[in-house]
mmCIF file of C-alpha atoms in Angstrom:
data_model
loop_
_atom_site.group_PDB
_atom_site.id
_atom_site.type_symbol
_atom_site.label_atom_id
_atom_site.label_comp_id
_atom_site.label_asym_id
_atom_site.label_seq_id
_atom_site.Cartn_x
_atom_site.Cartn_y
_atom_site.Cartn_z
ATOM 1 C CA UNK A 1 39.570 116.037 124.111
ATOM 2 C CA UNK A 2 39.178 118.991 121.760
ATOM 3 C CA UNK A 3 36.634 121.605 122.802
ATOM 4 C CA UNK A 4 34.044 122.269 120.078
ATOM 5 C CA UNK A 5 34.219 125.634 118.328
ATOM 6 C CA UNK A 6 30.477 125.699 117.735
ATOM 7 C CA UNK A 7 27.516 123.874 119.249
ATOM 8 C CA UNK A 8 23.777 123.951 118.594
ATOM 9 C CA UNK A 9 20.901 121.862 119.837
ATOM 10 C CA UNK A 10 18.221 120.533 117.519
ATOM 11 C CA UNK A 11 14.920 120.083 119.375
ATOM 12 C CA UNK A 12 14.426 116.612 117.873
ATOM 13 C CA UNK A 13 17.891 115.233 117.115
ATOM 14 C CA UNK A 14 19.991 116.637 119.949
ATOM 15 C CA UNK A 15 23.389 118.284 120.017
ATOM 16 C CA UNK A 16 25.503 119.083 116.965
ATOM 17 C CA UNK A 17 28.985 120.542 117.323
ATOM 18 C CA UNK A 18 32.091 121.187 115.257
ATOM 19 C CA UNK A 19 35.779 121.032 116.097
ATOM 20 C CA UNK A 20 38.871 121.371 113.901
ATOM 21 C CA UNK A 21 39.924 118.218 112.059
ATOM 22 C CA UNK A 22 43.079 116.635 113.449
ATOM 23 C CA UNK A 23 44.713 115.684 110.133
ATOM 24 C CA UNK A 24 46.691 112.895 111.818
ATOM 25 C CA UNK A 25 44.353 111.661 114.559
ATOM 26 C CA UNK A 26 41.220 111.701 112.377
ATOM 27 C CA UNK A 27 42.767 110.092 109.284
ATOM 28 C CA UNK A 28 41.273 106.613 109.619
ATOM 29 C CA UNK A 29 37.780 107.959 110.265
ATOM 30 C CA UNK A 30 37.967 110.455 107.404
ATOM 31 C CA UNK A 31 39.376 107.783 105.099
ATOM 32 C CA UNK A 32 36.350 105.550 105.764
ATOM 33 C CA UNK A 33 34.001 108.443 105.012
ATOM 34 C CA UNK A 34 35.582 109.960 101.898
ATOM 35 C CA UNK A 35 36.247 106.613 100.200
ATOM 36 C CA UNK A 36 32.737 105.283 100.802
ATOM 37 C CA UNK A 37 30.569 104.986 97.650
ATOM 38 C CA UNK A 38 28.104 107.536 99.105
ATOM 39 C CA UNK A 39 30.927 110.105 99.103
ATOM 40 C CA UNK A 40 31.634 109.769 95.371
ATOM 41 C CA UNK A 41 31.279 113.523 94.805
ATOM 42 C CA UNK A 42 34.263 114.146 97.118
ATOM 43 C CA UNK A 43 36.454 112.533 94.421
ATOM 44 C CA UNK A 44 38.586 110.617 96.942
ATOM 45 C CA UNK A 45 37.328 107.086 96.216
ATOM 46 C CA UNK A 46 40.773 105.713 95.366
ATOM 47 C CA UNK A 47 42.736 107.471 98.117
ATOM 48 C CA UNK A 48 44.713 105.450 100.624
ATOM 49 C CA UNK A 49 45.252 106.509 104.253
ATOM 50 C CA UNK A 50 48.421 108.430 103.407
ATOM 51 C CA UNK A 51 46.665 110.447 100.689
ATOM 52 C CA UNK A 52 43.782 111.358 103.019
ATOM 53 C CA UNK A 53 46.225 112.380 105.757
ATOM 54 C CA UNK A 54 48.213 114.460 103.270
ATOM 55 C CA UNK A 55 45.069 116.211 101.986
ATOM 56 C CA UNK A 56 43.805 117.163 105.448
ATOM 57 C CA UNK A 57 47.314 118.211 106.568
ATOM 58 C CA UNK A 58 47.435 120.461 103.486
ATOM 59 C CA UNK A 59 44.051 121.972 104.384
ATOM 60 C CA UNK A 60 45.146 122.435 108.012
ATOM 61 C CA UNK A 61 48.232 124.369 106.903
ATOM 62 C CA UNK A 62 46.331 126.534 104.391
ATOM 63 C CA UNK A 63 45.430 130.034 105.666
ATOM 64 C CA UNK A 64 42.426 130.123 103.297
ATOM 65 C CA UNK A 65 40.949 126.666 103.989
ATOM 66 C CA UNK A 66 39.786 124.849 107.159
ATOM 67 C CA UNK A 67 38.279 121.435 107.878
ATOM 68 C CA UNK A 68 35.992 120.626 110.801
ATOM 69 C CA UNK A 69 34.767 117.346 112.226
ATOM 70 C CA UNK A 70 31.086 117.453 113.105
ATOM 71 C CA UNK A 71 29.769 115.591 116.115
ATOM 72 C CA UNK A 72 26.221 114.458 116.804
ATOM 73 C CA UNK A 73 25.630 113.934 120.518
ATOM 74 C CA UNK A 74 29.409 113.613 120.897
ATOM 75 C CA UNK A 75 29.939 111.042 118.121
ATOM 76 C CA UNK A 76 31.717 111.935 114.845
ATOM 77 C CA UNK A 77 28.993 112.222 112.195
ATOM 78 C CA UNK A 78 29.918 114.773 109.524
ATOM 79 C CA UNK A 79 32.685 116.765 107.905
ATOM 80 C CA UNK A 80 32.689 120.413 106.906
ATOM 81 C CA UNK A 81 35.225 122.462 104.992
ATOM 82 C CA UNK A 82 35.296 126.249 104.945
ATOM 83 C CA UNK A 83 37.334 128.166 102.389
ATOM 84 C CA UNK A 84 37.890 131.683 101.096
ATOM 85 C CA UNK A 85 36.506 131.704 97.524
ATOM 86 C CA UNK A 86 38.724 134.672 96.665
ATOM 87 C CA UNK A 87 41.753 132.366 97.138
ATOM 88 C CA UNK A 88 40.536 128.757 96.704
ATOM 89 C CA UNK A 89 38.184 126.663 94.546
ATOM 90 C CA UNK A 90 36.551 129.480 92.560
ATOM 91 C CA UNK A 91 39.411 131.834 91.679
ATOM 92 C CA UNK A 92 38.776 133.233 88.199
ATOM 93 C CA UNK A 93 35.258 131.760 88.124
ATOM 94 C CA UNK A 94 33.419 133.643 90.865
ATOM 95 C CA UNK A 95 33.962 137.302 91.698
ATOM 96 C CA UNK A 96 34.129 136.887 95.467
ATOM 97 C CA UNK A 97 32.751 139.761 97.497
ATOM 98 C CA UNK A 98 33.772 140.799 101.005
ATOM 99 C CA UNK A 99 32.044 138.443 103.435
ATOM 100 C CA UNK A 100 31.851 135.480 101.024
ATOM 101 C CA UNK A 101 32.719 132.099 102.564
ATOM 102 C CA UNK A 102 32.942 128.836 100.627
ATOM 103 C CA UNK A 103 31.720 125.564 102.107
ATOM 104 C CA UNK A 104 31.642 121.787 101.531
ATOM 105 C CA UNK A 105 29.975 119.252 103.816
ATOM 106 C CA UNK A 106 29.634 115.486 104.047
ATOM 107 C CA UNK A 107 27.358 113.466 106.295
ATOM 108 C CA UNK A 108 29.044 110.263 107.384
ATOM 109 C CA UNK A 109 27.812 107.163 105.573
ATOM 110 C CA UNK A 110 25.423 105.096 107.671
ATOM 111 C CA UNK A 111 23.372 101.918 107.399
ATOM 112 C CA UNK A 112 20.705 103.448 109.654
ATOM 113 C CA UNK A 113 19.714 106.842 108.238
ATOM 114 C CA UNK A 114 17.714 109.156 110.498
ATOM 115 C CA UNK A 115 14.971 111.287 108.929
ATOM 116 C CA UNK A 116 16.001 114.965 108.946
ATOM 117 C CA UNK A 117 19.598 114.285 109.971
ATOM 118 C CA UNK A 118 21.342 115.731 106.909
ATOM 119 C CA UNK A 119 19.083 118.790 107.034
ATOM 120 C CA UNK A 120 20.141 119.275 110.665
ATOM 121 C CA UNK A 121 23.789 118.918 109.597
ATOM 122 C CA UNK A 122 23.597 121.583 106.889
ATOM 123 C CA UNK A 123 21.666 123.834 109.263
ATOM 124 C CA UNK A 124 24.443 123.430 111.844
ATOM 125 C CA UNK A 125 27.068 124.224 109.208
ATOM 126 C CA UNK A 126 25.208 127.328 108.069
ATOM 127 C CA UNK A 127 24.645 128.518 111.624
ATOM 128 C CA UNK A 128 28.358 128.118 112.365
ATOM 129 C CA UNK A 129 29.332 130.075 109.259
ATOM 130 C CA UNK A 130 26.849 132.861 109.954
ATOM 131 C CA UNK A 131 27.872 132.999 113.640
ATOM 132 C CA UNK A 132 30.834 134.982 112.300
ATOM 133 C CA UNK A 133 29.472 138.523 111.858
ATOM 134 C CA UNK A 134 31.835 139.050 108.907
ATOM 135 C CA UNK A 135 30.140 136.282 106.900
ATOM 136 C CA UNK A 136 27.589 137.818 104.552
ATOM 137 C CA UNK A 137 27.135 135.031 102.006
ATOM 138 C CA UNK A 138 27.959 131.323 101.731
ATOM 139 C CA UNK A 139 29.147 130.099 98.330
ATOM 140 C CA UNK A 140 29.030 126.469 97.189
ATOM 141 C CA UNK A 141 29.896 124.621 93.980
ATOM 142 C CA UNK A 142 28.344 121.168 94.197
ATOM 143 C CA UNK A 143 28.592 118.741 91.305
ATOM 144 C CA UNK A 144 25.704 119.341 88.914
ATOM 145 C CA UNK A 145 24.766 115.640 89.199
ATOM 146 C CA UNK A 146 24.417 115.719 93.003
ATOM 147 C CA UNK A 147 20.632 116.083 93.160
ATOM 148 C CA UNK A 148 20.435 115.255 96.877
ATOM 149 C CA UNK A 149 22.649 118.165 97.897
ATOM 150 C CA UNK A 150 20.844 120.545 95.514
ATOM 151 C CA UNK A 151 17.584 119.842 97.368
ATOM 152 C CA UNK A 152 19.269 120.425 100.737
ATOM 153 C CA UNK A 153 20.914 123.616 99.522
ATOM 154 C CA UNK A 154 17.578 124.946 98.283
ATOM 155 C CA UNK A 155 15.932 124.045 101.596
ATOM 156 C CA UNK A 156 18.359 126.273 103.536
ATOM 157 C CA UNK A 157 18.163 129.213 101.126
ATOM 158 C CA UNK A 158 20.769 128.673 98.409
ATOM 159 C CA UNK A 159 20.076 130.116 94.978
ATOM 160 C CA UNK A 160 21.766 128.648 91.902
ATOM 161 C CA UNK A 161 23.550 131.418 89.975
ATOM 162 C CA UNK A 162 24.842 129.370 87.041
ATOM 163 C CA UNK A 163 26.610 126.195 85.977
ATOM 164 C CA UNK A 164 30.398 126.492 86.005
ATOM 165 C CA UNK A 165 33.122 124.201 84.692
ATOM 166 C CA UNK A 166 35.723 123.314 87.298
ATOM 167 C CA UNK A 167 38.728 121.041 86.694
ATOM 168 C CA UNK A 168 37.003 118.010 88.230
ATOM 169 C CA UNK A 169 33.316 118.678 87.543
ATOM 170 C CA UNK A 170 30.542 120.792 86.167
ATOM 171 C CA UNK A 171 29.030 122.508 89.180
ATOM 172 C CA UNK A 172 26.094 124.650 90.216
ATOM 173 C CA UNK A 173 27.600 127.842 91.577
ATOM 174 C CA UNK A 174 25.157 128.787 94.310
ATOM 175 C CA UNK A 175 24.982 131.390 97.064
ATOM 176 C CA UNK A 176 23.012 131.933 100.235
ATOM 177 C CA UNK A 177 22.935 135.225 102.085
ATOM 178 C CA UNK A 178 22.313 135.488 105.799
ATOM 179 C CA UNK A 179 18.819 136.814 105.018
ATOM 180 C CA UNK A 180 18.034 133.908 102.665
ATOM 181 C CA UNK A 181 19.129 131.420 105.317
ATOM 182 C CA UNK A 182 17.131 133.092 108.089
ATOM 183 C CA UNK A 183 14.023 133.082 105.879
ATOM 184 C CA UNK A 184 14.138 129.250 105.857
ATOM 185 C CA UNK A 185 14.374 128.886 109.633
ATOM 186 C CA UNK A 186 10.622 128.438 110.190
ATOM 187 C CA UNK A 187 10.890 124.660 109.711
ATOM 188 C CA UNK A 188 14.440 123.313 110.069
ATOM 189 C CA UNK A 189 13.833 119.650 110.912
#
């Protein structure tokens, strides 16, 4: 069993933790998540198991990109990627500053949604990123059509800077400083 790298407890929903993705051992689980219709913005709908394994093995080997499996009360429940925007995703589009960290997250598809769960997931992700004292600002580039994630991003302090054209999408380049995130912590359920 892999020891979590980060753990937090939500007063209502319980324990959330993150551990590194095992690109080989987690393939079937990740395949189910990223090919689900609710994960359309991950652009992996047509991937087979081998393609998902290859993608997460590539991320695992990349010094500027990491993937983490999120657990809720010990059960796999979300995925988070962390990247260096000076080297991945936004090169030539965003002038990365020291302390910038890029992020993607995905809550696992479910037939029984729990009120406040995805907010608790993004809060866990942000707390993990800001647990590193070198992280000054989180940078994201969600698809401009992904209204659900825009609302979540705003709720935890992200500010949209501008719309940018990426190879696979038009995206809202958004940032959240440590101070902006902390200012939202009054009500995090």
